[in-house]
Amino acid sequence: ALIVIPLYFIINIVYTLVKLAKKNKPKKVNKNKINILFVCKHNVLRSKIAEAYLRKLDKKINVKSTGLIAGGSPLYDNEKRILKSYGFNPSKKFNCLSKSLIDWADMIIIIANDIPKKIFKRKNPKVKKIIRIWRIKDSFAGASDKQIEKIITKIISRVNNL
C-alpha cells in the first residue's frame, strides 16, 4: 500500500529537526576527515550509489546516505541488474534524515531534484555546513536501462568532481 505524505508535512518535520539541532552544541569533527551526507527522497537508489562510490574512492572521507522519507518502492529488476554491472550492491536498509545525521555532516549533498536546500540551513554562526544541490531526477517504474545508466553516470561524475 502506498502512503502519500504531503510535502508540507515532511518539510515541517525536517524544519523541526533542524530547529532542535540548534539547541545542541556541534560535535567536534576529526580534522583529518570530512563527514559527507548524501540525501535523496527515499534512500533507495541515488544517495546509496553516491555513498558506495565515494566510499570506494576515498577512505579518508566519512560518508553516509539518507532519505527524506526512509524507503520507497524497492529497486526494480533492471535497476538491480545495472547496479550490479557497475559493481554496486545497495543495502536494503533505508536511513531516514535525522537531527543526528544533520549534526554529523560537514557537507550535505542533496541529490534529489525536489528537496529544498533551506530545510538544512541553520542560523547558528558557529556551525558551518556546506550544502550542495545536484538536482538529479529519480528513476521510475518503466525506466529504460539507458535512463537508469544516465542517473548512475551523472552521480559518478558528480562524486568524481567533489
XYZ file of N, CA and C in Angstrom, residues 2 6 14 23-24 27 32 37 44 57-58 62 76 81 85 97 99-100 102-103 124 132 147 150-152 160:
81
model
N 0.541 2.156 -0.835
C 1.301 3.387 -0.962
C 0.764 4.409 0.014
N 1.952 14.543 2.504
C 2.083 15.866 1.892
C 3.478 16.449 2.137
N 11.241 18.110 9.060
C 12.674 18.388 8.904
C 13.016 19.737 9.527
N 19.793 23.752 19.366
C 19.921 23.763 20.812
C 21.150 23.003 21.298
N 21.688 22.128 20.467
C 22.824 21.309 20.872
C 24.117 21.861 20.309
N 29.163 18.677 17.322
C 30.203 17.731 17.687
C 31.516 18.151 17.048
N 41.117 15.399 10.196
C 41.692 14.629 9.099
C 40.633 14.063 8.159
N 27.234 13.764 3.828
C 25.919 13.131 3.877
C 25.219 13.350 2.538
N 16.962 4.938 -1.567
C 16.871 3.637 -2.227
C 17.932 3.519 -3.321
N 36.188 5.334 -3.523
C 37.191 6.284 -3.995
C 38.134 6.790 -2.917
N 37.587 7.118 -1.759
C 38.379 7.828 -0.757
C 38.069 7.325 0.645
N 34.456 10.259 5.677
C 33.336 9.551 6.296
C 32.103 9.879 5.460
N 13.785 -1.888 -8.874
C 13.231 -2.687 -9.961
C 14.310 -3.635 -10.464
N 20.028 -5.129 -11.818
C 20.965 -5.686 -12.801
C 22.021 -4.651 -13.203
N 26.155 -4.437 -12.538
C 27.126 -4.292 -13.631
C 28.133 -3.173 -13.345
N 16.336 10.798 7.331
C 17.006 12.003 7.799
C 16.670 12.267 9.263
N 18.105 14.537 13.025
C 18.896 15.618 13.599
C 20.354 15.186 13.772
N 20.559 13.952 14.225
C 21.926 13.477 14.464
C 22.721 13.391 13.154
N 22.208 15.318 10.484
C 22.489 16.707 10.102
C 23.649 17.253 10.923
N 23.643 16.990 12.236
C 24.738 17.433 13.107
C 26.061 16.799 12.705
N 22.894 29.122 13.442
C 23.997 29.170 14.386
C 25.274 29.511 13.618
N 25.331 21.360 -0.981
C 25.339 21.322 -2.451
C 24.051 20.683 -2.927
N 18.063 5.148 -19.288
C 17.706 6.192 -18.321
C 18.352 5.916 -16.957
N 22.024 6.621 -17.135
C 22.250 8.074 -17.152
C 22.265 8.613 -15.720
N 21.357 8.147 -14.882
C 21.329 8.563 -13.475
C 22.634 8.158 -12.784
N 23.044 6.916 -12.981
C 24.261 6.396 -12.342
C 25.489 7.167 -12.804
N 33.031 12.257 -8.604
C 34.415 12.434 -9.064
C 34.854 13.897 -8.998
